mmCIF file of C-alpha atoms in Angstrom:
data_model
loop_
_atom_site.group_PDB
_atom_site.id
_atom_site.type_symbol
_atom_site.label_atom_id
_atom_site.label_comp_id
_atom_site.label_asym_id
_atom_site.label_seq_id
_atom_site.Cartn_x
_atom_site.Cartn_y
_atom_site.Cartn_z
ATOM 1 C CA MET A 22 190.188 241.307 9.804
ATOM 2 C CA VAL A 23 193.244 243.372 8.880
ATOM 3 C CA LEU A 24 192.645 243.013 5.140
ATOM 4 C CA LEU A 25 189.274 244.740 5.493
ATOM 5 C CA GLN A 26 190.187 247.250 8.157
ATOM 6 C CA PHE A 27 193.329 248.833 6.731
ATOM 7 C CA LEU A 28 191.298 250.776 4.165
ATOM 8 C CA ASN A 29 189.778 252.778 7.018
ATOM 9 C CA VAL A 30 193.161 253.887 8.356
ATOM 10 C CA GLU A 31 192.630 257.485 7.319
ATOM 11 C CA ASN A 32 189.627 257.754 9.661
ATOM 12 C CA GLN A 33 191.612 256.633 12.678
ATOM 13 C CA LYS A 34 193.059 259.008 15.237
ATOM 14 C CA PRO A 35 196.800 259.548 15.047
ATOM 15 C CA MET A 36 198.932 257.626 17.518
ATOM 16 C CA GLU A 37 202.077 258.805 19.128
ATOM 17 C CA GLY A 38 205.233 257.251 17.739
ATOM 18 C CA ARG A 39 208.356 256.246 19.613
ATOM 19 C CA THR A 40 211.286 258.523 20.105
ATOM 20 C CA PRO A 41 214.770 257.221 19.233
ATOM 21 C CA ALA A 42 215.551 256.810 22.932
ATOM 22 C CA SER A 43 212.450 254.757 23.603
ATOM 23 C CA SER A 44 213.131 252.707 20.473
ATOM 24 C CA PHE A 45 216.605 251.762 21.681
ATOM 25 C CA SER A 46 215.213 250.808 25.075
ATOM 26 C CA THR A 47 212.608 248.699 23.285
ATOM 27 C CA ILE A 48 215.217 246.771 21.321
ATOM 28 C CA GLY A 49 217.033 246.155 24.594
ATOM 29 C CA ASP A 50 213.862 244.728 26.104
ATOM 30 C CA GLN A 51 213.094 242.717 22.965
ATOM 31 C CA ALA A 52 216.570 241.186 22.795
ATOM 32 C CA SER A 53 216.880 240.533 26.524
ATOM 33 C CA SER A 54 218.760 237.454 27.681
ATOM 34 C CA SER A 55 215.535 235.633 28.565
ATOM 35 C CA ASN A 56 214.090 236.312 25.111
ATOM 36 C CA GLN A 57 217.308 235.206 23.430
ATOM 37 C CA ILE A 58 217.176 231.896 25.281
ATOM 38 C CA MET A 59 213.547 231.437 24.236
ATOM 39 C CA TRP A 60 214.448 232.205 20.609
ATOM 40 C CA LEU A 61 217.304 229.695 20.652
ATOM 41 C CA PHE A 62 215.013 227.000 22.022
ATOM 42 C CA SER A 63 212.414 227.890 19.367
ATOM 43 C CA VAL A 64 214.985 227.785 16.557
ATOM 44 C CA PHE A 65 216.183 224.423 17.856
ATOM 45 C CA GLY A 66 212.546 223.321 18.041
ATOM 46 C CA GLY A 67 212.120 224.293 14.392
ATOM 47 C CA ILE A 68 215.160 222.202 13.462
ATOM 48 C CA ILE A 69 213.777 219.213 15.388
ATOM 49 C CA MET A 70 210.437 219.741 13.625
ATOM 50 C CA CYS A 71 212.263 219.451 10.295
ATOM 51 C CA LYS A 72 214.005 216.243 11.384
ATOM 52 C CA VAL A 73 210.722 214.682 12.521
ATOM 53 C CA ALA A 74 208.962 215.706 9.280
ATOM 54 C CA TYR A 75 211.871 214.287 7.247
ATOM 55 C CA ASP A 76 211.742 210.922 9.030
ATOM 56 C CA LEU A 77 207.938 210.701 8.961
ATOM 57 C CA THR A 78 207.919 211.391 5.225
ATOM 58 C CA GLY A 79 210.351 208.515 4.764
ATOM 59 C CA VAL A 80 208.078 206.196 6.764
ATOM 60 C CA ILE A 81 204.739 207.216 5.227
ATOM 61 C CA SER A 82 205.827 207.583 1.586
ATOM 62 C CA PRO A 83 206.365 203.828 0.868
ATOM 63 C CA LEU A 84 202.850 203.174 2.179
ATOM 64 C CA VAL A 85 201.356 205.748 -0.194
ATOM 65 C CA PHE A 86 203.629 205.314 -3.218
ATOM 66 C CA LYS A 87 204.852 201.766 -3.831
ATOM 67 C CA GLY A 88 207.569 202.959 -6.195
ATOM 68 C CA PHE A 89 209.255 205.025 -3.476
ATOM 69 C CA ASN A 90 211.799 202.320 -2.591
ATOM 70 C CA LYS A 91 212.809 202.080 -6.257
ATOM 71 C CA LEU A 92 213.755 205.750 -6.454
ATOM 72 C CA GLU A 93 217.382 206.816 -6.567
ATOM 73 C CA SER A 94 218.909 208.018 -3.309
ATOM 74 C CA VAL A 95 218.970 211.620 -4.536
ATOM 75 C CA GLN A 96 215.270 211.467 -5.431
ATOM 76 C CA LYS A 97 214.437 209.967 -2.031
ATOM 77 C CA PHE A 98 216.337 212.766 -0.325
ATOM 78 C CA GLU A 99 214.484 215.452 -2.269
ATOM 79 C CA TRP A 100 211.171 213.623 -1.700
ATOM 80 C CA LYS A 101 211.672 213.746 2.065
ATOM 81 C CA ASN A 102 213.023 217.292 1.911
ATOM 82 C CA ARG A 103 209.804 218.385 0.246
ATOM 83 C CA GLY A 104 207.937 216.713 3.087
ATOM 84 C CA ILE A 105 209.709 219.137 5.414
ATOM 85 C CA SER A 106 208.801 222.182 3.329
ATOM 86 C CA THR A 107 205.186 221.002 3.073
ATOM 87 C CA PHE A 108 204.864 220.644 6.840
ATOM 88 C CA HIS A 109 206.522 224.014 7.466
ATOM 89 C CA ALA A 110 204.295 225.715 4.899
ATOM 90 C CA LEU A 111 201.131 224.401 6.542
ATOM 91 C CA PHE A 112 202.481 225.232 10.005
ATOM 92 C CA VAL A 113 203.395 228.868 9.292
ATOM 93 C CA ALA A 114 200.352 229.474 7.071
ATOM 94 C CA ILE A 115 197.996 228.408 9.872
ATOM 95 C CA ALA A 116 199.950 230.438 12.438
ATOM 96 C CA SER A 117 200.029 233.482 10.154
ATOM 97 C CA TYR A 118 196.304 233.211 9.505
ATOM 98 C CA TYR A 119 195.714 233.164 13.256
ATOM 99 C CA PHE A 120 197.828 236.252 13.928
ATOM 100 C CA LEU A 121 196.509 238.199 10.921
ATOM 101 C CA PHE A 122 192.808 237.317 11.021
ATOM 102 C CA VAL A 123 191.837 235.741 14.360
ATOM 103 C CA SER A 124 193.880 237.287 17.158
ATOM 104 C CA ASN A 125 193.820 240.966 18.103
ATOM 105 C CA LEU A 126 197.591 241.351 17.867
ATOM 106 C CA PHE A 127 197.400 243.274 14.589
ATOM 107 C CA ASP A 128 193.923 244.751 15.013
ATOM 108 C CA GLU A 129 193.810 248.074 13.158
ATOM 109 C CA HIS A 130 191.300 249.486 15.658
ATOM 110 C CA ASP A 131 193.779 249.141 18.517
ATOM 111 C CA GLN A 132 194.982 252.699 19.051
ATOM 112 C CA GLN A 133 197.487 251.944 21.816
ATOM 113 C CA GLU A 134 200.486 251.096 19.650
ATOM 114 C CA PHE A 135 201.531 251.292 16.015
ATOM 115 C CA ILE A 136 200.974 248.035 14.155
ATOM 116 C CA ILE A 137 204.618 248.113 13.052
ATOM 117 C CA TYR A 138 205.768 247.719 16.676
ATOM 118 C CA ARG A 139 203.476 244.890 17.747
ATOM 119 C CA SER A 140 204.765 241.480 18.760
ATOM 120 C CA SER A 141 204.082 238.822 21.362
ATOM 121 C CA ALA A 142 205.777 235.830 22.927
ATOM 122 C CA SER A 143 203.806 233.483 20.664
ATOM 123 C CA SER A 144 204.591 235.450 17.485
ATOM 124 C CA ASN A 145 208.290 235.487 18.428
ATOM 125 C CA THR A 146 208.176 231.722 18.944
ATOM 126 C CA ILE A 147 206.613 231.061 15.534
ATOM 127 C CA LEU A 148 209.119 233.318 13.771
ATOM 128 C CA ALA A 149 212.045 231.640 15.548
ATOM 129 C CA MET A 150 210.746 228.166 14.662
ATOM 130 C CA SER A 151 210.360 229.266 11.048
ATOM 131 C CA LEU A 152 213.934 230.541 11.194
ATOM 132 C CA GLY A 153 214.955 227.047 12.298
ATOM 133 C CA TYR A 154 213.275 225.626 9.196
ATOM 134 C CA PHE A 155 214.928 228.070 6.786
ATOM 135 C CA LEU A 156 218.302 227.393 8.404
ATOM 136 C CA SER A 157 217.818 223.617 8.089
ATOM 137 C CA ASP A 158 216.546 223.765 4.518
ATOM 138 C CA LEU A 159 219.281 226.170 3.428
ATOM 139 C CA THR A 160 221.869 223.791 4.878
ATOM 140 C CA MET A 161 220.356 220.919 2.871
ATOM 141 C CA ILE A 162 220.247 223.034 -0.294
ATOM 142 C CA ILE A 163 223.918 223.986 0.032
ATOM 143 C CA TRP A 164 224.925 220.421 0.989
ATOM 144 C CA MET A 165 223.172 218.902 -2.044
ATOM 145 C CA TYR A 166 223.669 221.895 -4.364
ATOM 146 C CA PRO A 167 222.246 222.187 -6.975
ATOM 147 C CA THR A 168 219.967 219.132 -6.558
ATOM 148 C CA LEU A 169 217.405 220.822 -4.287
ATOM 149 C CA GLY A 170 217.528 224.199 -6.007
ATOM 150 C CA GLY A 171 219.744 226.768 -7.632
ATOM 151 C CA PRO A 172 220.876 230.242 -6.539
ATOM 152 C CA GLU A 173 217.300 231.543 -6.493
ATOM 153 C CA TYR A 174 216.476 229.233 -3.569
ATOM 154 C CA VAL A 175 219.581 230.318 -1.661
ATOM 155 C CA PHE A 176 218.605 233.931 -2.349
ATOM 156 C CA HIS A 177 215.001 233.330 -1.245
ATOM 157 C CA HIS A 178 215.985 231.617 2.005
ATOM 158 C CA GLY A 179 218.651 234.216 2.725
ATOM 159 C CA LEU A 180 216.157 237.071 2.364
ATOM 160 C CA SER A 181 213.591 235.253 4.500
ATOM 161 C CA MET A 182 216.095 234.607 7.277
ATOM 162 C CA LEU A 183 217.327 238.206 7.215
ATOM 163 C CA GLY A 184 213.792 239.549 7.555
ATOM 164 C CA ILE A 185 212.915 237.188 10.412
ATOM 165 C CA ILE A 186 216.144 237.808 12.360
ATOM 166 C CA GLN A 187 215.743 241.578 12.175
ATOM 167 C CA SER A 188 212.101 241.351 13.188
ATOM 168 C CA LEU A 189 212.956 239.190 16.194
ATOM 169 C CA ILE A 190 215.805 241.368 17.438
ATOM 170 C CA CYS A 191 214.030 244.700 16.933
ATOM 171 C CA GLY A 192 210.468 243.555 17.613
ATOM 172 C CA GLN A 193 209.295 245.449 14.537
ATOM 173 C CA ALA A 194 207.529 244.638 11.247
ATOM 174 C CA GLN A 195 206.253 241.246 12.417
ATOM 175 C CA PHE A 196 202.921 242.016 10.758
ATOM 176 C CA TYR A 197 204.640 242.144 7.373
ATOM 177 C CA ASN A 198 206.678 239.024 8.124
ATOM 178 C CA PHE A 199 203.504 237.056 8.727
ATOM 179 C CA ILE A 200 202.005 238.293 5.450
ATOM 180 C CA VAL A 201 205.051 236.911 3.635
ATOM 181 C CA LEU A 202 204.969 233.654 5.615
ATOM 182 C CA PHE A 203 201.272 233.195 4.822
ATOM 183 C CA SER A 204 202.203 233.080 1.135
ATOM 184 C CA GLU A 205 203.963 229.764 1.872
ATOM 185 C CA ILE A 206 200.491 228.171 1.632
ATOM 186 C CA THR A 207 201.239 227.537 -2.066
ATOM 187 C CA THR A 208 204.218 225.279 -1.286
ATOM 188 C CA PRO A 209 202.237 222.032 -0.690
ATOM 189 C CA PHE A 210 200.651 222.302 -4.148
ATOM 190 C CA VAL A 211 204.053 222.860 -5.760
ATOM 191 C CA ASN A 212 205.411 219.811 -3.935
ATOM 192 C CA ILE A 213 202.421 217.681 -4.982
ATOM 193 C CA ARG A 214 203.193 218.573 -8.589
ATOM 194 C CA TRP A 215 206.775 217.350 -8.131
ATOM 195 C CA TYR A 216 205.576 214.141 -6.439
ATOM 196 C CA LEU A 217 203.185 213.414 -9.310
ATOM 197 C CA ASP A 218 205.945 214.079 -11.823
ATOM 198 C CA VAL A 219 208.297 211.610 -10.118
ATOM 199 C CA ALA A 220 205.460 209.070 -9.830
ATOM 200 C CA GLY A 221 204.922 209.227 -13.600
ATOM 201 C CA LYS A 222 201.558 211.002 -13.379
ATOM 202 C CA LYS A 223 202.581 214.090 -15.317
ATOM 203 C CA ASN A 224 199.978 213.535 -18.026
ATOM 204 C CA SER A 225 197.135 212.752 -15.633
ATOM 205 C CA MET A 226 194.071 214.922 -15.056
ATOM 206 C CA PHE A 227 194.977 215.233 -11.366
ATOM 207 C CA TYR A 228 198.320 216.742 -12.361
ATOM 208 C CA LEU A 229 196.499 219.285 -14.510
ATOM 209 C CA LEU A 230 194.019 220.122 -11.729
ATOM 210 C CA ASN A 231 196.869 220.537 -9.278
ATOM 211 C CA GLY A 232 198.518 222.875 -11.767
ATOM 212 C CA VAL A 233 195.359 224.984 -11.816
ATOM 213 C CA ALA A 234 195.408 225.005 -7.993
ATOM 214 C CA VAL A 235 199.022 226.190 -8.099
ATOM 215 C CA PHE A 236 198.036 228.934 -10.547
ATOM 216 C CA VAL A 237 195.086 230.169 -8.468
ATOM 217 C CA GLY A 238 196.932 229.861 -5.162
ATOM 218 C CA TRP A 239 200.023 231.575 -6.499
ATOM 219 C CA LEU A 240 197.980 234.399 -7.980
ATOM 220 C CA ALA A 241 196.164 234.953 -4.677
ATOM 221 C CA ALA A 242 198.959 234.370 -2.152
ATOM 222 C CA ARG A 243 202.065 235.520 -3.992
ATOM 223 C CA VAL A 244 200.789 238.208 -6.346
ATOM 224 C CA ILE A 245 197.573 239.776 -5.032
ATOM 225 C CA LEU A 246 198.622 239.407 -1.374
ATOM 226 C CA PHE A 247 201.908 241.162 -2.116
ATOM 227 C CA ILE A 248 199.973 243.985 -3.768
ATOM 228 C CA PHE A 249 198.091 244.333 -0.478
ATOM 229 C CA PHE A 250 201.457 244.208 1.312
ATOM 230 C CA PHE A 251 202.751 247.261 -0.549
ATOM 231 C CA LEU A 252 199.412 249.086 -0.323
ATOM 232 C CA HIS A 253 199.362 248.569 3.429
ATOM 233 C CA MET A 254 202.940 249.818 3.704
ATOM 234 C CA PHE A 255 202.055 252.907 1.674
ATOM 235 C CA THR A 256 198.985 253.737 3.789
ATOM 236 C CA HIS A 257 201.043 253.204 6.971
ATOM 237 C CA LEU A 258 204.148 254.976 5.727
ATOM 238 C CA ASP A 259 204.147 257.250 8.771
ATOM 239 C CA GLN A 260 204.685 254.158 10.916
ATOM 240 C CA VAL A 261 207.100 252.410 8.573
ATOM 241 C CA LYS A 262 209.404 255.448 8.512
ATOM 242 C CA GLN A 263 209.778 255.251 12.302
ATOM 243 C CA THR A 264 211.365 251.797 12.216
ATOM 244 C CA TYR A 265 215.100 251.244 12.466
ATOM 245 C CA TRP A 266 216.827 252.101 9.215
ATOM 246 C CA THR A 267 217.775 248.444 8.662
ATOM 247 C CA ILE A 268 214.129 247.411 9.023
ATOM 248 C CA PHE A 269 213.016 250.267 6.772
ATOM 249 C CA CYS A 270 215.517 249.315 4.061
ATOM 250 C CA SER A 271 214.543 245.656 4.365
ATOM 251 C CA LEU A 272 210.842 246.458 3.989
ATOM 252 C CA LEU A 273 211.639 248.263 0.753
ATOM 253 C CA THR A 274 214.053 245.711 -0.707
ATOM 254 C CA ILE A 275 213.286 242.184 0.578
ATOM 255 C CA PRO A 276 209.569 242.086 -0.409
ATOM 256 C CA SER A 277 210.480 243.666 -3.751
ATOM 257 C CA GLY A 278 213.033 240.927 -4.399
ATOM 258 C CA LEU A 279 210.558 238.227 -3.382
ATOM 259 C CA THR A 280 207.889 239.794 -5.602
ATOM 260 C CA ILE A 281 210.174 239.656 -8.634
ATOM 261 C CA MET A 282 210.900 235.986 -7.922
ATOM 262 C CA ASN A 283 207.200 235.244 -7.379
ATOM 263 C CA LEU A 284 206.263 236.870 -10.690
ATOM 264 C CA PHE A 285 208.969 234.903 -12.496
ATOM 265 C CA TRP A 286 207.795 231.600 -10.967
ATOM 266 C CA PHE A 287 204.181 232.557 -11.700
ATOM 267 C CA TRP A 288 205.081 233.012 -15.358
ATOM 268 C CA LYS A 289 206.856 229.634 -15.376
ATOM 269 C CA ASN A 290 203.796 227.977 -13.778
ATOM 270 C CA CYS A 291 201.548 229.440 -16.463
ATOM 271 C CA GLN A 292 203.803 227.945 -19.124
ATOM 272 C CA ARG A 293 203.704 224.506 -17.478
ATOM 273 C CA ILE A 294 199.917 224.554 -17.180
ATOM 274 C CA ASP A 295 199.594 225.444 -20.858
ATOM 275 C CA GLN A 296 201.980 222.654 -21.889
ATOM 276 C CA ASN A 297 200.272 220.024 -19.726
ATOM 277 C CA SER A 298 196.782 221.019 -20.838
ATOM 278 C CA HIS A 299 197.800 220.287 -24.429
ATOM 279 C CA LYS A 300 199.263 216.907 -23.393
ATOM 280 C CA VAL A 301 196.111 215.904 -21.491
ATOM 281 C CA HIS A 302 193.876 216.843 -24.420
ATOM 282 C CA LYS A 303 195.994 214.709 -26.757
ATOM 283 C CA THR A 304 195.800 211.600 -24.517
#
């Protein structure tokens, strides 16, 4: 819905923005004590979700992969950790799709309020639960450093958490947060590639096909979608400039940093696909 409608923004009637006074009153309403309690419960719910996903992965994996019990303890830990990230990716991708394409929360034709200011109780809940995931996963990454990932993962999670926290407190830029969260849809395919590698299926055709899926998904969700992200920001610059200066700076810097990382990982994925295609052809 939004992807098709934003191109017609120039034909829409101008909306009145918020004055600084009304903006400060809005942040007071957004960060009220009742909302803070709800956010804390949602963050805690996200942490519990991670624990459940971790345990379920440990129960289901031996039934699917007989060699699971023979893995080293570090490999088992990462295996189950990737189960958490897979579940979170599917969870936030579905939620983001709903808010961006199904619900009317970010409908461009709604003239009552700037899209940059829109939020709801359900969108706040999803963002807070996602914050719980990033907090849990970052804790695991630091605890097992560098087994689960190097500084780029710490940087990625730190940027994601900063963007979500600001959006929750200020009630602004949630539309752009959900665009970024939707890009997590590529994570399950990346995790499947790791699972196949550990299972000794690196030279299989399924591994190659999954690599192609990673390539296509990454190109669509982490390259092309981010191009739309910046185009939408440019066409709605009048709204973006009315956000708090911390939000404005974050919208300029955080997505740019994530884009650089996405392009780097995209290049690395292309190299892996090329290497594995040669191996499959030889076997």
